[in-house]
Amino acid sequence: MKKINRPQLKSATRLSASEMNRLRLSQNHTVLTPEQLDKLASSRNKNPDS
């Protein structure tokens, strides 16, 4: 069996269930690019939950 090493994520943050539900992804697999992640992070910072 092929072993996949866990990546070292420097800027990853855990998302709550409500934050995950707010993400609208298509039914197809979505490739998240660094630019898309920056856009998601900036929109998340503009609209904090608390």
Tab-separated table of C-alpha atoms in Angstrom:
chain	number	residue	atom	x	y	z
A	1	MET	CA	0.000	0.000	0.000
A	2	LYS	CA	1.262	3.463	-0.884
A	3	LYS	CA	1.965	5.666	2.114
A	4	ILE	CA	1.113	9.358	1.771
A	5	ASN	CA	3.033	11.647	4.088
A	6	ARG	CA	1.066	14.234	6.014
A	7	PRO	CA	1.881	17.712	4.653
A	8	GLN	CA	3.355	20.368	6.914
A	9	LEU	CA	0.652	23.036	6.823
A	10	LYS	CA	1.948	26.393	8.016
A	11	SER	CA	-1.177	28.513	7.697
A	12	ALA	CA	-4.018	26.004	8.079
A	13	THR	CA	-6.815	26.678	10.536
A	14	ARG	CA	-9.539	24.382	11.791
A	15	LEU	CA	-13.043	25.205	10.628
A	16	SER	CA	-16.162	24.726	12.686
A	17	ALA	CA	-19.137	22.862	11.273
A	18	SER	CA	-20.958	26.134	10.533
A	19	GLU	CA	-17.890	27.517	8.729
A	20	MET	CA	-17.646	24.370	6.619
A	21	ASN	CA	-21.367	24.627	5.762
A	22	ARG	CA	-20.876	28.201	4.523
A	23	LEU	CA	-18.369	27.039	1.904
A	24	ARG	CA	-20.163	26.425	-1.356
A	25	LEU	CA	-18.325	23.816	-3.401
A	26	SER	CA	-19.560	22.207	-6.591
A	27	GLN	CA	-20.469	18.533	-6.777
A	28	ASN	CA	-17.231	17.937	-8.670
A	29	HIS	CA	-13.901	17.752	-6.943
A	30	THR	CA	-12.557	21.226	-6.302
A	31	VAL	CA	-8.866	21.973	-6.483
A	32	LEU	CA	-8.104	24.666	-3.940
A	33	THR	CA	-5.274	26.888	-5.074
A	34	PRO	CA	-3.343	29.188	-2.717
A	35	GLU	CA	-5.158	32.145	-4.306
A	36	GLN	CA	-8.568	30.605	-3.579
A	37	LEU	CA	-7.547	29.845	0.009
A	38	ASP	CA	-6.389	33.461	0.477
A	39	LYS	CA	-9.734	34.693	-0.850
A	40	LEU	CA	-11.642	32.378	1.516
A	41	ALA	CA	-9.484	33.437	4.455
A	42	SER	CA	-9.943	37.142	3.734
A	43	SER	CA	-13.729	36.769	3.443
A	44	ARG	CA	-13.744	34.773	6.680
A	45	ASN	CA	-11.807	37.549	8.453
A	46	LYS	CA	-14.285	40.174	7.219
A	47	ASN	CA	-17.295	38.238	8.620
A	48	PRO	CA	-16.288	36.661	11.937
A	49	ASP	CA	-18.816	34.380	13.619
A	50	SER	CA	-18.566	35.995	17.039
